[in-house]
Short mmCIF file of C-alpha atoms in Angstrom, two decimals:
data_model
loop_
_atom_site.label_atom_id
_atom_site.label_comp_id
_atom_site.label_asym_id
_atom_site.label_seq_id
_atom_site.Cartn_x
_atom_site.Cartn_y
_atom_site.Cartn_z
CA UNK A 4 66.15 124.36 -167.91
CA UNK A 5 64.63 127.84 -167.27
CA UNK A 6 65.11 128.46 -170.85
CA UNK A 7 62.63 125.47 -171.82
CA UNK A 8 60.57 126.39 -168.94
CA UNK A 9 59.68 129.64 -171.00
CA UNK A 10 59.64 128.19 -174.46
CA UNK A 11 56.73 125.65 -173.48
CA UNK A 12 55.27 128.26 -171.49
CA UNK A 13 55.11 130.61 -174.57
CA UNK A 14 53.64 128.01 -177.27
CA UNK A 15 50.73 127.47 -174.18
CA UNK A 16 50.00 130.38 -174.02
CA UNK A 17 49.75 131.10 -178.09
CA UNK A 18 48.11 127.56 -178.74
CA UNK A 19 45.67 128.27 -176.37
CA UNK A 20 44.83 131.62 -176.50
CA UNK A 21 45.81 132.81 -173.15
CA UNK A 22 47.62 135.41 -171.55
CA UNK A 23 51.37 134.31 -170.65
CA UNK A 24 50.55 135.14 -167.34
CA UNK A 25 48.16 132.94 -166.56
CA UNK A 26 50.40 130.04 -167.48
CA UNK A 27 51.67 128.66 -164.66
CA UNK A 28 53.89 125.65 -164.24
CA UNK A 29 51.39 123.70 -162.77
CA UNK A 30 48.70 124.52 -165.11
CA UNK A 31 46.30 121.54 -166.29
CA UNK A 32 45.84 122.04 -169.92
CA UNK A 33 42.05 121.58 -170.04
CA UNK A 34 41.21 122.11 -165.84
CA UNK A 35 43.39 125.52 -165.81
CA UNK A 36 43.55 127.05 -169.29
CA UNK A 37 40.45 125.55 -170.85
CA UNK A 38 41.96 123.62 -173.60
CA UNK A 39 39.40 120.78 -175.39
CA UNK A 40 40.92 117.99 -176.63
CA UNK A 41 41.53 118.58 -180.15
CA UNK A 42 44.06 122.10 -178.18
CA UNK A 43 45.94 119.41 -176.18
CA UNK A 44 46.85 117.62 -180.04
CA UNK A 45 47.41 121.06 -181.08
CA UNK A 46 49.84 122.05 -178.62
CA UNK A 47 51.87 118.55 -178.94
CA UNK A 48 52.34 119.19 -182.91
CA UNK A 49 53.57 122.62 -181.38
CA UNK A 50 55.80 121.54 -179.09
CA UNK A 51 57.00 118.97 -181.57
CA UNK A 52 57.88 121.93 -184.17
CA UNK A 53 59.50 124.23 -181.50
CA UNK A 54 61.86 121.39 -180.26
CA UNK A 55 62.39 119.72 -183.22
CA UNK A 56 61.03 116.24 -181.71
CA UNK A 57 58.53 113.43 -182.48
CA UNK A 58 56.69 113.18 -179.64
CA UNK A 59 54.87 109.08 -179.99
CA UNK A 60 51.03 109.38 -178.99
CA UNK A 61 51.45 107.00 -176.29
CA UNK A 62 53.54 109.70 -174.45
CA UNK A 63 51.34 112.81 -175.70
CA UNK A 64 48.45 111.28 -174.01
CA UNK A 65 50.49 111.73 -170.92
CA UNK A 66 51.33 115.38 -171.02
CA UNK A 67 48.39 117.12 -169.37
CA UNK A 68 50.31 120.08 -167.67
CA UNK A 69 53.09 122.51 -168.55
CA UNK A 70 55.26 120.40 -165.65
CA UNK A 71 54.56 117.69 -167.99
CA UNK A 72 55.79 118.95 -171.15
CA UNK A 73 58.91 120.55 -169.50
CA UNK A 74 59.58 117.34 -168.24
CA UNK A 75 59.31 115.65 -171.72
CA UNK A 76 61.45 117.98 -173.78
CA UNK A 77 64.16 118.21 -171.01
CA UNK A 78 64.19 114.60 -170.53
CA UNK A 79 64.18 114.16 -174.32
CA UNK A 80 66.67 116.78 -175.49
CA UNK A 81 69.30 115.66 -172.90
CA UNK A 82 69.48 112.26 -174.90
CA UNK B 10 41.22 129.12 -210.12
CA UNK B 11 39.65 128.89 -206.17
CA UNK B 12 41.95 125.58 -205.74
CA UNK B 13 45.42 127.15 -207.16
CA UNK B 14 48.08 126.22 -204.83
CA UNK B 15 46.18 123.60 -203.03
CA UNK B 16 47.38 119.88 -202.99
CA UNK B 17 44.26 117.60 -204.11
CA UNK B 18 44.78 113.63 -203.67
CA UNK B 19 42.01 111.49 -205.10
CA UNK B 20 42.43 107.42 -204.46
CA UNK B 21 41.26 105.37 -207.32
CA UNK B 22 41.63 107.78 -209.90
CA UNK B 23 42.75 105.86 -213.25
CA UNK B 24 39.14 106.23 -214.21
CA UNK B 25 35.44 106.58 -213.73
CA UNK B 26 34.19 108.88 -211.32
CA UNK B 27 38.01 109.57 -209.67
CA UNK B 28 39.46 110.51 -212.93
CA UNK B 29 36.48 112.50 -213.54
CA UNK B 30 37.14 114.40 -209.91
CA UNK B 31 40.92 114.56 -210.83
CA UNK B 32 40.60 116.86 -213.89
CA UNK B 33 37.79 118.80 -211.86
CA UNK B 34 39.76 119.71 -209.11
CA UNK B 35 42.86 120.16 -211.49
CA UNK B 36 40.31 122.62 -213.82
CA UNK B 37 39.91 124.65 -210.43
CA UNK B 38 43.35 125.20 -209.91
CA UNK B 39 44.34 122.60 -207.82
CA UNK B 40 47.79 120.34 -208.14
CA UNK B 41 46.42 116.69 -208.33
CA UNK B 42 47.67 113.55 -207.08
CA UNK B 43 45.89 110.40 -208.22
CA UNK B 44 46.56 107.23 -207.06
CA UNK B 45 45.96 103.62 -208.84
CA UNK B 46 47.00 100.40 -207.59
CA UNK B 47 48.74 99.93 -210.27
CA UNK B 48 52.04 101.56 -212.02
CA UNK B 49 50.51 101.69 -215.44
CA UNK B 50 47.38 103.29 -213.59
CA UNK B 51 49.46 105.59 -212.18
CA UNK B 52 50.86 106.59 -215.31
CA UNK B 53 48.17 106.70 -217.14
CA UNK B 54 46.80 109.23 -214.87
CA UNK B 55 50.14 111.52 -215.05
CA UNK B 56 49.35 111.26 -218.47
CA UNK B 57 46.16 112.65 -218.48
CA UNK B 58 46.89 115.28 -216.00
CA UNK B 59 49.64 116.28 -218.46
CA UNK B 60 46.82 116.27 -221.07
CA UNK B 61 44.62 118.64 -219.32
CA UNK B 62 47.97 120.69 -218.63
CA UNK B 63 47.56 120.33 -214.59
CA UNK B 64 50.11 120.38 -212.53
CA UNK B 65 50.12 116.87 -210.30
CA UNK B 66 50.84 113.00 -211.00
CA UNK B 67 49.90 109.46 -210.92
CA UNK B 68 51.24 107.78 -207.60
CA UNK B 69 50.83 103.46 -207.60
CA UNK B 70 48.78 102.84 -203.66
CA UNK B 71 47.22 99.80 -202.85
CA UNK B 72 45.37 100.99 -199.98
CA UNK B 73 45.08 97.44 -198.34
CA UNK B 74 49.21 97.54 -197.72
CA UNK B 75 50.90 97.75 -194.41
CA UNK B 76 51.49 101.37 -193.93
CA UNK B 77 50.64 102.38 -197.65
CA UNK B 78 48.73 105.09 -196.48
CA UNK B 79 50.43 106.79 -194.48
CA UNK B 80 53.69 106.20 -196.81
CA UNK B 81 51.79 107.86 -199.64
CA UNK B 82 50.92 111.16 -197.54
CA UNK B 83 54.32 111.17 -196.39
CA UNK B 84 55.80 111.27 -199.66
CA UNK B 85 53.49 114.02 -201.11
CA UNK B 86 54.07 116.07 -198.06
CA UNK B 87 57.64 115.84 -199.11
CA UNK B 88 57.07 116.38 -203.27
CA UNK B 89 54.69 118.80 -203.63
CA UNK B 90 53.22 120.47 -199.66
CA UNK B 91 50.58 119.32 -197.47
CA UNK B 92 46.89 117.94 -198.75
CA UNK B 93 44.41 120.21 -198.33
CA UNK B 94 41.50 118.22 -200.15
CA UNK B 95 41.44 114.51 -199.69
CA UNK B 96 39.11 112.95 -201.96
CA UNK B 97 38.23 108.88 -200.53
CA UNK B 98 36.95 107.52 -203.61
CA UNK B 99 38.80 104.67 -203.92
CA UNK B 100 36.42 101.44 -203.49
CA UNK B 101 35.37 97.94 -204.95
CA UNK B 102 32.78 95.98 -204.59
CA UNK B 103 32.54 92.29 -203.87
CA UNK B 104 28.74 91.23 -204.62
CA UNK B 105 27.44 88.03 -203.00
CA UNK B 106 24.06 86.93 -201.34
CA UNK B 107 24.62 87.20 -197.64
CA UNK B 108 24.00 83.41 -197.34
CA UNK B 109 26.87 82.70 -200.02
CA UNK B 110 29.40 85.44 -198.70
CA UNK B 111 32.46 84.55 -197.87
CA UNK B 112 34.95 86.14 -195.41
CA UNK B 113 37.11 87.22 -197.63
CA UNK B 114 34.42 88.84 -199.66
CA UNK B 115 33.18 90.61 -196.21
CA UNK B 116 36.99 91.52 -195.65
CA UNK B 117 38.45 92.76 -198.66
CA UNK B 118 35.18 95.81 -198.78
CA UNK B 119 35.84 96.72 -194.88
CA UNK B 120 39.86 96.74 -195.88
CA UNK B 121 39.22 98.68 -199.47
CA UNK B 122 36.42 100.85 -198.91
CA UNK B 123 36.50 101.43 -195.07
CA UNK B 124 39.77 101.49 -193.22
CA UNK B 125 41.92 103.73 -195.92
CA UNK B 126 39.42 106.39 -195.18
CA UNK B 127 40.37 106.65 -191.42
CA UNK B 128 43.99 105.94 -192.17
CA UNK B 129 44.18 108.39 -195.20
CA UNK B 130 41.81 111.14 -193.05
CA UNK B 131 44.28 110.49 -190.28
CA UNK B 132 47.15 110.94 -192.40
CA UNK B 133 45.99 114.41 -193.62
CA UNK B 134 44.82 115.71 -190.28
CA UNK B 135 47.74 117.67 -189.46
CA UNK B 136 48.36 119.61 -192.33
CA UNK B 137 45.00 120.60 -192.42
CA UNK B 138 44.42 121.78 -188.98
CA UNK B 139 48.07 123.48 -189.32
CA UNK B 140 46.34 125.45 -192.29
CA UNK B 141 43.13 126.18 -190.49
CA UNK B 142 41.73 124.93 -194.29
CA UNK B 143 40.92 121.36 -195.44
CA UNK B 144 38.39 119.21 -197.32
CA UNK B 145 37.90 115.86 -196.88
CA UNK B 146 35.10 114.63 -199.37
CA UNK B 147 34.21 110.99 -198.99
CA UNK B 148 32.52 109.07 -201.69
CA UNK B 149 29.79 106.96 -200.76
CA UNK B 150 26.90 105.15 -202.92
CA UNK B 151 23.28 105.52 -203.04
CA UNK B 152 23.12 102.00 -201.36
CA UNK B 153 24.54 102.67 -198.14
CA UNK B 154 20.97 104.86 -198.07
CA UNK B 155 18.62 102.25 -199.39
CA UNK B 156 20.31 98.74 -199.16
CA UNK B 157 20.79 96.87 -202.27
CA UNK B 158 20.38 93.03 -202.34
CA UNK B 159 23.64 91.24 -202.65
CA UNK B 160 25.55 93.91 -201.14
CA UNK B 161 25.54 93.67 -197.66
CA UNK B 162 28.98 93.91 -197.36
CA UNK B 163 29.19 96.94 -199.64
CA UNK B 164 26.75 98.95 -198.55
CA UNK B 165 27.84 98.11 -195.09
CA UNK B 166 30.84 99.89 -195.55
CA UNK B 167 29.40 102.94 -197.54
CA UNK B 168 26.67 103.51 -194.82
CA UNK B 169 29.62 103.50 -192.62
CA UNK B 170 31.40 106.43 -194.07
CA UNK B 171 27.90 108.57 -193.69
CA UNK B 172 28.66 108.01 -189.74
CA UNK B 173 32.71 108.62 -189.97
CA UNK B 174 31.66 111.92 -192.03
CA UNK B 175 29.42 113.24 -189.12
CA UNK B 176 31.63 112.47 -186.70
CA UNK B 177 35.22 113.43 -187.53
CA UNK B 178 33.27 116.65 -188.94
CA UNK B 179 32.13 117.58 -185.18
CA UNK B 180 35.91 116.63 -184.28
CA UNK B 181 37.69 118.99 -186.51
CA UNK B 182 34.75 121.75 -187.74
CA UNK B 183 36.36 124.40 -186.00
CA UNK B 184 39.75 124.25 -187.34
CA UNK B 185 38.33 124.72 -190.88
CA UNK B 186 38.05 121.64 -192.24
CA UNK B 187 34.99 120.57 -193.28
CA UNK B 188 34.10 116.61 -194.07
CA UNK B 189 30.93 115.70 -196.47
CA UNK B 190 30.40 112.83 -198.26
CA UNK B 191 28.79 112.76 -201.91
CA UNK B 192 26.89 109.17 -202.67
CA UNK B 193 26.39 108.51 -206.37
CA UNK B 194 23.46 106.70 -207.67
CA UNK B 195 24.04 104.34 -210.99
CA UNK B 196 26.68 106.21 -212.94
CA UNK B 197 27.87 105.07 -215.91
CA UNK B 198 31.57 103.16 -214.99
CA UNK B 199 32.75 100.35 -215.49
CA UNK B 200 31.91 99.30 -212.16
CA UNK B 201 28.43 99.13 -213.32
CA UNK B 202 29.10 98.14 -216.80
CA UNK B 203 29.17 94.23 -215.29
CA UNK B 204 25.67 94.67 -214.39
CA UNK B 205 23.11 92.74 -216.91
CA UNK B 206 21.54 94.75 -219.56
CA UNK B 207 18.23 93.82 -217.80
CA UNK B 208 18.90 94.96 -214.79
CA UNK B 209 20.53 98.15 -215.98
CA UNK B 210 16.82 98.94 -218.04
CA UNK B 211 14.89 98.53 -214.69
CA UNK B 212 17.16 100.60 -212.73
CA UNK B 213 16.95 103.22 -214.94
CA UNK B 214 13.13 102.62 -214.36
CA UNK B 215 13.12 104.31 -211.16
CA UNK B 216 15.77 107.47 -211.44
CA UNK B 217 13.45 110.65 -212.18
CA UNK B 218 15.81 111.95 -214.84
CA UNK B 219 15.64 108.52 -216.99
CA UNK B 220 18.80 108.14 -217.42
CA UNK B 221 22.18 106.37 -215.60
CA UNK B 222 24.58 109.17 -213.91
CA UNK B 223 27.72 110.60 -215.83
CA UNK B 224 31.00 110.62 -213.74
CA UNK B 225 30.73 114.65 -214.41
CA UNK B 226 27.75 114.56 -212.29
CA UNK B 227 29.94 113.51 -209.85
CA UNK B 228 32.49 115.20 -209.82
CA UNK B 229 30.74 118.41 -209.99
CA UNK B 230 29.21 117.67 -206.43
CA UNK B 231 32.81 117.17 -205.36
CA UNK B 232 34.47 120.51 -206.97
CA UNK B 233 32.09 122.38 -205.31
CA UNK B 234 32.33 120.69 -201.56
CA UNK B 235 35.93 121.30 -202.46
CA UNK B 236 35.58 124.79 -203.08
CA UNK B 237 35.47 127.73 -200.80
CA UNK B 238 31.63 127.65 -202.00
CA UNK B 239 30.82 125.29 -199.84
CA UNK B 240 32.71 126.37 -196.84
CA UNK B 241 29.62 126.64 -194.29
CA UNK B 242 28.54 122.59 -195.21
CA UNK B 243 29.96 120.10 -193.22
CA UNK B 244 28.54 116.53 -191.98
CA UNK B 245 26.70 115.89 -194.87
CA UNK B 246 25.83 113.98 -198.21
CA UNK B 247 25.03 115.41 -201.21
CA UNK B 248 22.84 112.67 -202.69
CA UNK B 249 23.99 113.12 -206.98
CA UNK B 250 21.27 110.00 -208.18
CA UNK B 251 18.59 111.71 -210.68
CA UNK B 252 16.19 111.48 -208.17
CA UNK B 253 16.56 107.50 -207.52
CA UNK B 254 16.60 107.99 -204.50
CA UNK B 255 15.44 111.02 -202.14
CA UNK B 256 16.53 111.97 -198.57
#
């Protein structure tokens, strides 16, 4: 769990262009980290690529936070 | 050789102006994937890729099927890498007086002309931003600027893609990809063959140079909006008519 906790936390941090520091785990995308909306796309196709996942746009619109996308790729990789 | 490396796809490229902006982008370097709606089409344009010794092939799309394009960028994807230069140049036209138009007419433009642009664009998006590199070159007509009786539904549809251009080129400008769109004037295909010898004299009329358009004229426009050239233009038409018509 910890272990996915740091691999989303690193691809936020690189997609976005900020320190790894300053990613927290309740970190808003766009309010915290000042991601625009094409970023938050980014960082899904990234996530999708580290995890080896399709993530359906109906969902991706969803994850605004890193809670959010640790949530989704532990949820999903348990299955 | 500025294209070598790079996956081109041009829609509608048996002939005219796409097969002229097939060999184009193959003479730059570029492998080239033309698409026809039919298989013969298709080969005939692996045949003359072959010709021009370019590395690419003739794939059968008919943009109006379920899920056609995004089947089609799929597959190339998988054959030959991700497209870097989309080229939406696939089109018909369906001419009828607005009182005489039927739905279908209206329809089959917005299905042809229109929506494979946003799917295909779509399609492509993701490779492109992943490269931080991409052209998507949109081929409009001279009469989505001026109108053109009996074409409502037509130029409809090509003013249309001025507006998509703009847009999705404010959406994705700063990963690289730039979007333009290039709007012939009359050029000599045989989409304007079926116009009456008549008509064809009095159009010329009116272009400055005196004479119709050659699909090289064309496709020169494109090669170069496709090139690393033209890097710093994005959102806009390049107007190729003689002088028929100026912005």
């Amino acid at each position: 769990m910890e272990n996915i906790e740091q691999r989303v936390k690193k691809i936020v941090a690189e997609q976005l262009g900020v320190p790894e520091t300053d990613v927290k785990i309740e970190s808003s995308f766009v309010n915290d980290l000042g991601a625009d909306s094409l970023d938050t796309v980014e960082l899904v196709m990234a996530l999708e690529e580290e995890f080896e996942c399709e993530i359906p746009d109906e969902e991706a619109e969803k994850i605004t936070t890193v809670q959010q996308a640790v949530d989704y790729v532990s949820a999903n990789l348990s299955k | 050789m500025s294209l070598a490396g790079k996956v081109a796809l041009v829609t509608g490229a048996s002939r005219g102006i796409g097969q002229a902006i097939a060999l184009e982008l193959a003479s730059q370097g570029a492998t080239v994937i033309g698409t026809a709606t039919s298989d013969s089409g298709a080969e005939a344009i692996t045949a003359y890729l072959k010709e021009a010794g370019a590395t690419g092939a003739g794939l059968r799309l008919n943009v109006t099927e379920e899920g056609a394009c995004e089947g089609i960028i799929a597959a190339i994807e998988k054959d030959y890498g991700p497209v870097a230069i989309l080229v939406n140049n696939a089109g018909i036209t369906r001419d009828n007086l607005l009182m005489r138009m039927k739905d279908d007419e209206w329809d089959a433009i917005m299905a042809t002309n229109l929506k494979p642009v946003y799917q295909l664009s779509k399609a492509v998006m993701r490779g492109m931003m992943k490269a931080r590199w991409g052209r998507i070159i949109n081929i409009a007509s001279v009469v989505g600027a001026t109108g053109n009786a009996g074409q409502t539904n037509y130029s409809a549809a090509k003013a249309a893609l001025f507006g998509f251009t703009k847009s999705l080129a404010k959406e994705i400008g700063s990963r690289g990809v730039t979007v333009n769109a290039v709007a012939p004037g009359f050029i000599d295909t045989d989409m304007t063959k079926a116009l009456p010898e008549e008509q064809k004299a009095k159009l010329v009329e009116a272009i400055a140079l005196g004479r119709l358009g050659l699909p090289k004229d064309i496709a020169d426009a494109v090669g170069f909006l496709a090139s690393d050239r033209a890097a710093y233009i994005t959102g806009n038409t390049l107007h190729v008519n003689g002088g028929m018509f100026m912005n």
